Coordinates of C-alpha atoms and ligand atoms in Angstrom, one line a residue:
X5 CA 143.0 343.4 216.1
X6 CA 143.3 341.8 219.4
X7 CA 144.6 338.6 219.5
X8 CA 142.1 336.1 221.4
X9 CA 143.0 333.6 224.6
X10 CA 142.6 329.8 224.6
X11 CA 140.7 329.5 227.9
X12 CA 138.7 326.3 228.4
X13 CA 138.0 325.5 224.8
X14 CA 136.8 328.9 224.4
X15 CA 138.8 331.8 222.3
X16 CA 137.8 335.0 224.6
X17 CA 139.9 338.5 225.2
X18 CA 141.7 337.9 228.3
X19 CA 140.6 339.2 231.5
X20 CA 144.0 340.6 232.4
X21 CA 146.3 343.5 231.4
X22 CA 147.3 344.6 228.3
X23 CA 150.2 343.2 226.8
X24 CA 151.7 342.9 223.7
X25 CA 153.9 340.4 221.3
X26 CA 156.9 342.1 219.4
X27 CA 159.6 341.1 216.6
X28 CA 162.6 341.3 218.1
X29 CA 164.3 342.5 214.9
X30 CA 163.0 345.3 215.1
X31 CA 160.4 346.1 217.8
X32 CA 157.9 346.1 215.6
X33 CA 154.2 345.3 216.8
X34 CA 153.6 341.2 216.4
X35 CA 149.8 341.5 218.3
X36 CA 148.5 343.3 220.7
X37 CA 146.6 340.8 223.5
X38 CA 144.9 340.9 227.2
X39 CA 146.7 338.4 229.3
X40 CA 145.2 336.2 231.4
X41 CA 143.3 337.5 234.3
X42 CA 143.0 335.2 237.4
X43 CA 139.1 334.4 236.8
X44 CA 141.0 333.1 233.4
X45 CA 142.9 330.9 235.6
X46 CA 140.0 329.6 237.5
X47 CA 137.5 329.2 234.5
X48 CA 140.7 327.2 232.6
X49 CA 141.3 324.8 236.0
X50 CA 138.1 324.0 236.4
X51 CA 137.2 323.2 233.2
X52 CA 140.4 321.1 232.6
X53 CA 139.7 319.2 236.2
X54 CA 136.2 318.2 234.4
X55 CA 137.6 317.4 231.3
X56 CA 140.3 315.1 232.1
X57 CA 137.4 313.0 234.9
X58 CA 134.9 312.9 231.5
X59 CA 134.8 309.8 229.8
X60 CA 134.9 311.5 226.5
X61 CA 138.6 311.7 227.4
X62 CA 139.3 309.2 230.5
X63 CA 137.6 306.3 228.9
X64 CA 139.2 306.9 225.3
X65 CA 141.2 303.7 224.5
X66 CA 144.7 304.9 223.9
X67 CA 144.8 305.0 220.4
X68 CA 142.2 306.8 220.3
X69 CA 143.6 309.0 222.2
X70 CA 147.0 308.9 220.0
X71 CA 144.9 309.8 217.5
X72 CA 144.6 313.5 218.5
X73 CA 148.7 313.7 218.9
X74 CA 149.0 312.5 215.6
X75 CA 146.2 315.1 213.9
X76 CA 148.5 317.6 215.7
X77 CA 151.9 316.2 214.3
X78 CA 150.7 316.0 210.6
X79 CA 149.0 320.0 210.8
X80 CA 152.2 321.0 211.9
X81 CA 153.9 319.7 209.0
X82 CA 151.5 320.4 207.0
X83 CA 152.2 324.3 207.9
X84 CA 155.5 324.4 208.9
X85 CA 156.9 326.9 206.8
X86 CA 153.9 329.2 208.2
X87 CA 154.4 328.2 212.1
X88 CA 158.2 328.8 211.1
X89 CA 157.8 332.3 210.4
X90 CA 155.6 332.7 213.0
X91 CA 158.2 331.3 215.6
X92 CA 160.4 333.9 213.9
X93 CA 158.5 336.6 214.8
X94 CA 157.8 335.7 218.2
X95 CA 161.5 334.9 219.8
X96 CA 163.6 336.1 216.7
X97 CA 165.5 332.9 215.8
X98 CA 166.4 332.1 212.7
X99 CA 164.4 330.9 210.3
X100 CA 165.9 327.6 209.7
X101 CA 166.4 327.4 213.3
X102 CA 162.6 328.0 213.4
X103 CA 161.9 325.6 211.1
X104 CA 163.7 323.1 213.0
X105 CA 161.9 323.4 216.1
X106 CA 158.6 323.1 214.2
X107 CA 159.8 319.8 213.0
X108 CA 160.4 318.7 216.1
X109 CA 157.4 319.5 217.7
X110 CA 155.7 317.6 215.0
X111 CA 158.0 314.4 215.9
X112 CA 157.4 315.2 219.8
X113 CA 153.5 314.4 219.0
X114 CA 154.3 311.7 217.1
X115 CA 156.4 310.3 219.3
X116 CA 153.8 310.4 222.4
X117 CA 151.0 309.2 220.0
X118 CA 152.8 305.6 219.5
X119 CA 154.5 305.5 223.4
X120 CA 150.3 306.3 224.1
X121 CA 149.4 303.1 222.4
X122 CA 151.8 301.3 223.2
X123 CA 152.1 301.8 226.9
X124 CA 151.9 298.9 229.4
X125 CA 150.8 297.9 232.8
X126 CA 152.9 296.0 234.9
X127 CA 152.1 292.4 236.3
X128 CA 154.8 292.5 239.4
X129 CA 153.7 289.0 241.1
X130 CA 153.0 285.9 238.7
X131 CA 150.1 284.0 240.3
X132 CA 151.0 282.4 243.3
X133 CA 148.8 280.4 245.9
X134 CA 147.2 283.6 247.7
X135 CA 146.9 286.8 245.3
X136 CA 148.2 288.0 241.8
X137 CA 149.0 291.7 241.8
X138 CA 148.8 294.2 238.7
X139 CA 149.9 297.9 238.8
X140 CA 148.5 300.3 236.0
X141 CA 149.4 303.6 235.6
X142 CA 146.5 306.3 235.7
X143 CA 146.3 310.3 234.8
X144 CA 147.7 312.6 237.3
X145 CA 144.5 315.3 237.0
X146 CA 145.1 318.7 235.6
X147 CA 148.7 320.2 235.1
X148 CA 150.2 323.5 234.9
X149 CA 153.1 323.4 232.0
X150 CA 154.9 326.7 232.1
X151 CA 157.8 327.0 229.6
X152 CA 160.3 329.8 229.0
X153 CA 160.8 332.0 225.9
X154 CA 163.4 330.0 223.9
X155 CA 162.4 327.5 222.0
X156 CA 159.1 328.0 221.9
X157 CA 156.4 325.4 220.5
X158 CA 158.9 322.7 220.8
X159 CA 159.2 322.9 224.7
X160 CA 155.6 323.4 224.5
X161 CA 154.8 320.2 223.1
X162 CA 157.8 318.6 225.1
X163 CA 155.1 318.6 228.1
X164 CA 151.7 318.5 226.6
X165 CA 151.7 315.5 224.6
X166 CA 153.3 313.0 227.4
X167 CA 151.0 315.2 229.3
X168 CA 147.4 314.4 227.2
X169 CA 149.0 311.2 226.2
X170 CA 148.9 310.5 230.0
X171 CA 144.8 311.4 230.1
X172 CA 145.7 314.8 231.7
X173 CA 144.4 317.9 231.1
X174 CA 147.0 321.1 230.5
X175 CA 146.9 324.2 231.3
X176 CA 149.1 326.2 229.2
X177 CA 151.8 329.0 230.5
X178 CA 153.8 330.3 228.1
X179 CA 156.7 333.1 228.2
X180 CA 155.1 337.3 228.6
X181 CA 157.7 337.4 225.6
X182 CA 156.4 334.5 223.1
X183 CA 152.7 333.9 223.8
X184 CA 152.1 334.0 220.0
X185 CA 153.4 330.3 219.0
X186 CA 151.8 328.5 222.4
X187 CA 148.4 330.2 221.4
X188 CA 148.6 328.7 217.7
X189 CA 149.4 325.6 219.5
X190 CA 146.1 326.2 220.9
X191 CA 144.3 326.3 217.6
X192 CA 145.9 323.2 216.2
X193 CA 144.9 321.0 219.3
X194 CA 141.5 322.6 218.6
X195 CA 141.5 321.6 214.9
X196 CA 142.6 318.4 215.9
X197 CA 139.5 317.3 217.8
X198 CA 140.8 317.4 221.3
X199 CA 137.7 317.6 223.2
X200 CA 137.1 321.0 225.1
X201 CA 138.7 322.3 228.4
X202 CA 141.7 320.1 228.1
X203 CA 144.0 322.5 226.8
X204 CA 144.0 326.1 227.9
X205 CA 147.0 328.3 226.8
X206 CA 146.8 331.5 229.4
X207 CA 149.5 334.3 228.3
X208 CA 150.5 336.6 231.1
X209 CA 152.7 337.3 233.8
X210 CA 154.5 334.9 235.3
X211 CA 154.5 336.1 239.2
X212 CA 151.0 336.6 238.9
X213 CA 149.3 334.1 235.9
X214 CA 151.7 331.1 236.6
X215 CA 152.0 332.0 240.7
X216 CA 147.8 331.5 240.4
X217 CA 147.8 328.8 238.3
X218 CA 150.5 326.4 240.2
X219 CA 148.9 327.3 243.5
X220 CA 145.4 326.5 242.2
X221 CA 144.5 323.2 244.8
X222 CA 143.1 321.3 241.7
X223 CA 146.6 321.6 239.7
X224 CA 148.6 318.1 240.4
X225 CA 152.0 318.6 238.7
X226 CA 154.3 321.6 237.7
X227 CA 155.8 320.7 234.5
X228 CA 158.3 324.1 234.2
X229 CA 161.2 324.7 232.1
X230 CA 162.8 328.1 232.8
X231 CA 165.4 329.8 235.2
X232 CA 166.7 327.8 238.2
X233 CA 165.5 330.7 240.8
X234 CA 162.0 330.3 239.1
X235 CA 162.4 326.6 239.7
X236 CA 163.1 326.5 243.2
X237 CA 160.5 329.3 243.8
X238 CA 158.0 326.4 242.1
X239 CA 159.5 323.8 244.2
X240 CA 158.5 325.4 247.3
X241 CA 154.9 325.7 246.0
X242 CA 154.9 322.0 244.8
X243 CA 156.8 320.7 248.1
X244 CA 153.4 322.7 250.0
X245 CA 151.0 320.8 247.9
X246 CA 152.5 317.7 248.1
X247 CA 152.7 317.6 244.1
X248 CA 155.3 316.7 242.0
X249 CA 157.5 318.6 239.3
X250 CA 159.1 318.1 236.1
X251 CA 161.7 321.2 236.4
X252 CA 164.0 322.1 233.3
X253 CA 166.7 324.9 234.1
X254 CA 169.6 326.8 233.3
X255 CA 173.0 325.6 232.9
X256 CA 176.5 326.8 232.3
X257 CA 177.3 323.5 230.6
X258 CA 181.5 323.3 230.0
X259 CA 182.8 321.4 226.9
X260 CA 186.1 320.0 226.7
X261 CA 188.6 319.6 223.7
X262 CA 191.4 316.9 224.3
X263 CA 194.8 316.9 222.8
X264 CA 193.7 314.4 220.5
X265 CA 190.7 315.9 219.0
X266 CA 189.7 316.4 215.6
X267 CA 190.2 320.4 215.8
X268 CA 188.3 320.9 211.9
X269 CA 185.2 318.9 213.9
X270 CA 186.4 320.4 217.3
X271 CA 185.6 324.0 217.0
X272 CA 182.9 323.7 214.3
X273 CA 181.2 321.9 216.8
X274 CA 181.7 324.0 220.0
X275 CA 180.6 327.1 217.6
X276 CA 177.1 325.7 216.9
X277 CA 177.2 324.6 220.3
X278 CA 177.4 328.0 221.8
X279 CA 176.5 330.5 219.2
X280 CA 173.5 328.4 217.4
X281 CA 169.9 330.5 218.8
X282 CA 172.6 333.1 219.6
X283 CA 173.4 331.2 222.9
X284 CA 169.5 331.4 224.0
X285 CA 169.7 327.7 225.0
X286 CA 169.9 326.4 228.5
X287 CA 172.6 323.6 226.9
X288 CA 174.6 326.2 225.1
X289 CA 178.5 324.9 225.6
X290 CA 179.2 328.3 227.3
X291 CA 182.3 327.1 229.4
X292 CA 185.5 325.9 226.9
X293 CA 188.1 323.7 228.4
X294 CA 191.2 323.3 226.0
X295 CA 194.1 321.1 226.6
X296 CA 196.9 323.6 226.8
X297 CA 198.8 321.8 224.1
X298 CA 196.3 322.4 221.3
X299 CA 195.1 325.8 223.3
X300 CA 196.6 328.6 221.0
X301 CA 195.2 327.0 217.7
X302 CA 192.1 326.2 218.9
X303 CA 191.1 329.5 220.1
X304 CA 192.7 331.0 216.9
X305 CA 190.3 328.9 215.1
X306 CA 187.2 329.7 217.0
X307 CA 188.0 333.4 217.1
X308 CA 187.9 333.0 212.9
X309 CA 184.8 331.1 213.4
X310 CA 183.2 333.7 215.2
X311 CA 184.2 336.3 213.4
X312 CA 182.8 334.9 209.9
X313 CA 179.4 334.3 211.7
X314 CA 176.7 336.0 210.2
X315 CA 174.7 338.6 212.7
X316 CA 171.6 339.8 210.9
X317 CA 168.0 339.6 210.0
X318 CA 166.4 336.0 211.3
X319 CA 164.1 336.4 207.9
X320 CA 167.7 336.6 205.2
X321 CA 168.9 332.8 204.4
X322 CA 171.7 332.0 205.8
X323 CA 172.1 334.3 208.5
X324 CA 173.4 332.4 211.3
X325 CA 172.1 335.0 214.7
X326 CA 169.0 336.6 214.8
X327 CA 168.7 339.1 217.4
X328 CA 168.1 338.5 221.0
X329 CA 164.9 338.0 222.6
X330 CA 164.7 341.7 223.9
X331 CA 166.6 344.6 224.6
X332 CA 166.6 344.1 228.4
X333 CA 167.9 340.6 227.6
X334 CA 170.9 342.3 225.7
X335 CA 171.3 344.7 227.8
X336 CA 172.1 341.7 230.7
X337 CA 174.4 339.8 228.1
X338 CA 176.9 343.1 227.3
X339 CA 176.6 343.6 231.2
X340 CA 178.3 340.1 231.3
X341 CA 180.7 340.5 228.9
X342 CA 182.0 344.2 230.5
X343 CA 182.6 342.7 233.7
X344 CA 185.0 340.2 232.4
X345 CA 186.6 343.8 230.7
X346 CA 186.8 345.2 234.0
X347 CA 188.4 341.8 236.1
X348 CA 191.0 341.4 233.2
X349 CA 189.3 339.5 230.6
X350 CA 190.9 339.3 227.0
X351 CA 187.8 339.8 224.5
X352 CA 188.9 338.2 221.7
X353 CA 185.8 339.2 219.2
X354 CA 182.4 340.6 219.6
X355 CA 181.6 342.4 222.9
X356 CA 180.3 345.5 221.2
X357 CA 176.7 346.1 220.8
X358 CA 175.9 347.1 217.4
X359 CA 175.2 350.2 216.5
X360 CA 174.9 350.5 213.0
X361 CA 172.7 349.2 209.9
X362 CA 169.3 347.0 210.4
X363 CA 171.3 345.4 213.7
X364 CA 171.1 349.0 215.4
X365 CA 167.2 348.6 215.5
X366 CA 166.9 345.0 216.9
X367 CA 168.5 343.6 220.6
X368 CA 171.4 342.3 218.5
X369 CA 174.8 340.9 219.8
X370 CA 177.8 339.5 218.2
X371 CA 179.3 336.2 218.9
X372 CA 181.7 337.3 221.9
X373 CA 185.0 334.9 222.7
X374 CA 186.6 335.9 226.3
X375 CA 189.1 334.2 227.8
X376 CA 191.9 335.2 230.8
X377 CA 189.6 334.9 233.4
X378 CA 189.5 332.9 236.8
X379 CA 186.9 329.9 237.0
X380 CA 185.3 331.5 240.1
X381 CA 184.6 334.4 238.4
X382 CA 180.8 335.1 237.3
X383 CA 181.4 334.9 233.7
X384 CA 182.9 331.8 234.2
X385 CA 179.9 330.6 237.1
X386 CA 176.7 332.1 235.6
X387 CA 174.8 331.3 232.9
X388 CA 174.6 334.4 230.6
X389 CA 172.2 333.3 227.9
X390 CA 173.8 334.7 225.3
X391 CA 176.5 334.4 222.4
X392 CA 179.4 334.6 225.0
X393 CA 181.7 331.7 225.3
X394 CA 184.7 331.9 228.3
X395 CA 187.5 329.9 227.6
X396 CA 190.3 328.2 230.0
X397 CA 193.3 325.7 229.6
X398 CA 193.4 322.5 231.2
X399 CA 196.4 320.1 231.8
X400 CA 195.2 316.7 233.3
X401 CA 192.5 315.4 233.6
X402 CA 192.0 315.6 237.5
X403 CA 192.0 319.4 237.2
X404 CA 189.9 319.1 234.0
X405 CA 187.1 317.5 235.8
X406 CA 187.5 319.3 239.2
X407 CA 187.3 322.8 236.6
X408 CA 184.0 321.0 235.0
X409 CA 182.2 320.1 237.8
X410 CA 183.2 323.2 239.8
X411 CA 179.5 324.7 239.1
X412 CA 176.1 324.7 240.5
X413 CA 174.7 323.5 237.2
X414 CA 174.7 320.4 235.6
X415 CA 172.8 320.2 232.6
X416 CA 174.7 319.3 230.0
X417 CA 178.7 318.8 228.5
X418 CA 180.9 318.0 225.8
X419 CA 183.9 315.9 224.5
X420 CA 185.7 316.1 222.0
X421 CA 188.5 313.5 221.5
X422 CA 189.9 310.7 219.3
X423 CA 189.8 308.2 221.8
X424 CA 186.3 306.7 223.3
X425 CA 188.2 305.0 226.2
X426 CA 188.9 308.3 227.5
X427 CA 185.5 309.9 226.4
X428 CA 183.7 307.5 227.9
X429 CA 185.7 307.9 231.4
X430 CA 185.6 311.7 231.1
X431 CA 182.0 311.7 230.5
X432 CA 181.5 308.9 233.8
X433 CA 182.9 311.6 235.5
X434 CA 180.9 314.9 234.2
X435 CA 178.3 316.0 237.0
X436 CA 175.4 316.6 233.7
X437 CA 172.6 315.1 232.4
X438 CA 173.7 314.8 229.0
X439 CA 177.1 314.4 227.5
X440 CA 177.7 314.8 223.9
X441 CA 180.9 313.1 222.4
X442 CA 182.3 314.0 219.2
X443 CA 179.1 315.9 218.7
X444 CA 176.9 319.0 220.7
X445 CA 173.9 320.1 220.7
X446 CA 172.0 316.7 218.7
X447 CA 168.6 315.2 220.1
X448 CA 166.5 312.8 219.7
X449 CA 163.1 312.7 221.5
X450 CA 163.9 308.6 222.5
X451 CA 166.7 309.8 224.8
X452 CA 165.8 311.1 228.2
X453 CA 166.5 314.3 228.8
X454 CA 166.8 316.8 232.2
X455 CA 169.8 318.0 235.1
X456 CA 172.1 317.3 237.5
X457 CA 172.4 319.6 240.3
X458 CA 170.7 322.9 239.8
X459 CA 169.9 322.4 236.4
X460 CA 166.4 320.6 237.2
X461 CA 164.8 317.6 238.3
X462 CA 163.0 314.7 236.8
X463 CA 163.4 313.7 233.1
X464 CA 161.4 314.6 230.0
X465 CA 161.1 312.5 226.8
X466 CA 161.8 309.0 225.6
X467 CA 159.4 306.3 226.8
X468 CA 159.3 307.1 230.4
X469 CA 158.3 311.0 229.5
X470 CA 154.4 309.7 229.5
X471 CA 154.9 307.7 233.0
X472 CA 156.3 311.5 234.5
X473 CA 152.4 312.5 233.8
X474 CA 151.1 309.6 236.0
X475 CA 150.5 307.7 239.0
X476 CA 150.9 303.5 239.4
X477 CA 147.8 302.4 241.1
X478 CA 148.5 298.4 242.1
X479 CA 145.9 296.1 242.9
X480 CA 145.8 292.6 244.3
X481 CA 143.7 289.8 242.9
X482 CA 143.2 287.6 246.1
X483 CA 143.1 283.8 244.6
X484 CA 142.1 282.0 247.9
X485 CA 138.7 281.0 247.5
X486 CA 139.2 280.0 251.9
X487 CA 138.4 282.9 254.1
X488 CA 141.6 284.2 255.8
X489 CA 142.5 281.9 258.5
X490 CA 143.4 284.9 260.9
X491 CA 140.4 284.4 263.4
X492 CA 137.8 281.9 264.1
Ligands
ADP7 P1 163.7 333.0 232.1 O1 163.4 331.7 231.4 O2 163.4 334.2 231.4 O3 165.0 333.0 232.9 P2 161.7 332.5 234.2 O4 162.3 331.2 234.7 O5 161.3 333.5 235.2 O6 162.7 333.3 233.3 O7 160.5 332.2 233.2 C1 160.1 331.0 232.7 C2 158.6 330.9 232.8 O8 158.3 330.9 234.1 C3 157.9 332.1 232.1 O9 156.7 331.5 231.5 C4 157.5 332.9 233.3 O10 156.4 333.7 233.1 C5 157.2 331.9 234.3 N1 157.3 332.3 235.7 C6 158.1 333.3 236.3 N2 157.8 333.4 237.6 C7 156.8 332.5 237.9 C8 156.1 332.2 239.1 N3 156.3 332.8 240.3 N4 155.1 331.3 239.0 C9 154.9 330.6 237.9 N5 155.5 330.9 236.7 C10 156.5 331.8 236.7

């Protein structure tokens, strides 16, 4: 059966090519779908640009409007153990890991729901003798979210509920490789009761679905997480518009362990930091700085970490990574890991692509420790995207953060030490976003999150996250009852 389209509160074959959804386990067929053709694209803008203007959505009080969001949160949890093997299917993670992202997704709605109702105007002058003035912040129009294959349904809802929380309308652009999750996304906004045309979700190519869709002159903001060339591809379109971006992208994010570390805690941590989703997180901790005092036990202890970790199936308990998204994917990752073969590298585990067992039919690869290379070399520069973690000594502090910073990214880092003074001046120093100390890879949806550098611009989630979806409009309340006494 082919699997339908969300296009303008409407479930319709696409009008574009065939494509299909597979389990990257094992290739096997997940759906088989039409992607979006461009008259999709049209149809979906239009309706959203009438659908956000309607009063059945722009004159909704916000709680109303909340209301929706939290339909959405408690049908997620509601079927969380069916979207989790669902997002199992479509990117391969595992299924706790699956199930966590579900989770969040449902706390991402909630959490826009109550910042919807709560959200405030501003009242910048008090009265004085001539004018008050109040400023109150209004929907942007129709926006184009386009998110990556990764985490999907969590980065999905990362931008449409601040977006409909806002009074915008979305149109939907998820990954060629995981339309499966955004499209049930689709369905629960539907069962939710948010009213027609304000949420399409258009499968397809992103050159030419998401190239159509962000150039479309009734699209106001690019909300995009993905790679940084796709980003600064959509910055160019945006900077033609005269729109804004929200723009989430890759990193190569280095964490640090100090002499003083807890090591147990230490390389636990810097194992789920990197390996967790099989390194298929733009905040993986793929660059490891080790004070050169602690450096020999430390990367003894990781390599027995790594070596214990379980490669397998994403649908056995207690496997700890699933498969990569595809085999071209893989094939980009081992690339990686034979170049730093070929400049010297010392591959302490992994680096072989499986060929044996259930892991020879899936885009499989093991948790891969190198170290022995130069910081300028690509392995050490470029984000890879995979299980593959470079490591280097460091010893003082200058060079430590010089090493750190040395990078075009900036999206995330961690610490691990004993001593906050020192974590705290380390981390004032870190070009990143985020810095974890004493703990990687945590979030809450409170805490703002986005890059330094090339790893993006503007900030998603906590409180602001709605404001990103709108505009300030100010007025002034002249209080002079005298005309102006400018001329006679
Ligand atoms: P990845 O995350 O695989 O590195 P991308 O950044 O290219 O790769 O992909 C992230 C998302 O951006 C995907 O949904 C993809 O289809 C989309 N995309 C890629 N190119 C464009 C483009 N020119 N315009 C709009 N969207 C695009």
């Amino acid at each position: 059966m082919t699997q339908k389209i969300f296009v303008a509160g409407e479930w319709r074959v696409g009008r574009g090519d065939a494509m299909v959804s597979r389990f990257p386990a094992d290739g096997s067929l997940n759906a088989e779908l039409n992607a979006a053709g461009l008259e999709d694209v049209e149809e979906a803008v239009e309706a959203a640009d009438a659908a956000w203007r309607a009063p059945a959505w722009r004159d909704r009080l916000p709680h109303e409007r909340a209301e929706v969001l939290y339909r959405v949160s408690d049908l997620i949890r509601s079927r969380l153990e069916e979207l989790a093997a669902l997002q199992t299917r479509d990117n391969g993670k595992p299924l706790a890991e699956a199930r966590a992202l579900v989770a969040s997704a449902a706390g991402t709605a909630r959490y826009f729901a109550a910042a919807c109702e709560t959200l405030e105007g501003e009242l910048p002058t008090q009265r004085n003798a001539d004018f008050m003035t109040l400023s109150q912040y209004e929907p942007l129009g129709v926006i184009a979210a386009i998110t990556p294959w990764n985490s999907p349904i969590a980065s999905e809802m990362q931008k449409v509920a601040p977006a409909l929380a806002g009074g915008n309308a979305v149109v939907l652009k998820p990954a060629e490789a995981t339309p499966l999750m955004a499209l049930k996304l689709g369905e629960l906004f539907e069962e939710a009761g948010l009213p027609k045309g304000l949420l399409s979700v258009l499968p397809g190519r992103g050159s030419v679905i998401g190239e159509a869709l962000v150039r479309h002159p009734k699209v106001r903001k690019i909300s995009f997480t993905g790679g940084t060339n796709t980003g600064r591809h959509l910055a160019h379109v945006a900077a033609d518009k005269l729109i804004g971006t929200s723009l989430e992208l890759g990193g190569k994010s280095p964490t640090i362990i100090c002499e003083d570390a807890d090591l147990e805690q230490a390389v636990k941590g810097v194992a789920y930091g990197i390996f967790s989703s099989a390194g298929q997180a733009c905040i993986a901790g793929s660059r490891l700085f080790i004070h050169r005092s602690r450096y020999d036990e430390v990367m003894d202890r990781l390599e027995a970490i790594a070596r214990g970790l379980r490669v397998g199936h994403p649908e056995t308990p207690g496997v700890h990574l699933g498969p990569l998204i595809n085999q071209g994917h893989r094939d980009s990752v081992a690339a990686y890991v034979d170049q730093a073969r070929e400049q010297g590298g010392r591959i302490r585990c992994g680096g072989e692509i499986p060929t044996q067992g259930e892991l020879a039919a899936g885009s499989f690869y093991p948790p891969t420790l190198i170290d022995g290379l130069a910081h300028d070399s690509a392995v050490c520069q470029e984000e890879i995207f995979g299980p593959v973690l470079v490591a280097l000594p460091f010893d003082d502090e200058d060079e430590l953060i010089g090493l750190a910073n040395d990078n075009v990214y900036g999206l995330a880092a961690g610490i691990w030490t004993s001593d906050y003074r020192r974590a705290l001046r380390l981390a004032g120093k870190l070009e990143a976003g985020t810095v974890w100390i004493n703990t990687y890879k945590k979030f809450s949806i409170s805490t703002p999150f986005g890059g330094y550098k090339e790893s993006g611009l503007g900030r998603e989630k906590g409180r602001q996250g709605i404001q990103a979806y709108m505009q300030q409009k100010s007025l002034y309340l002249g209080l002079d009852a005298a005309p102006m006494n400018w001329c006679d």
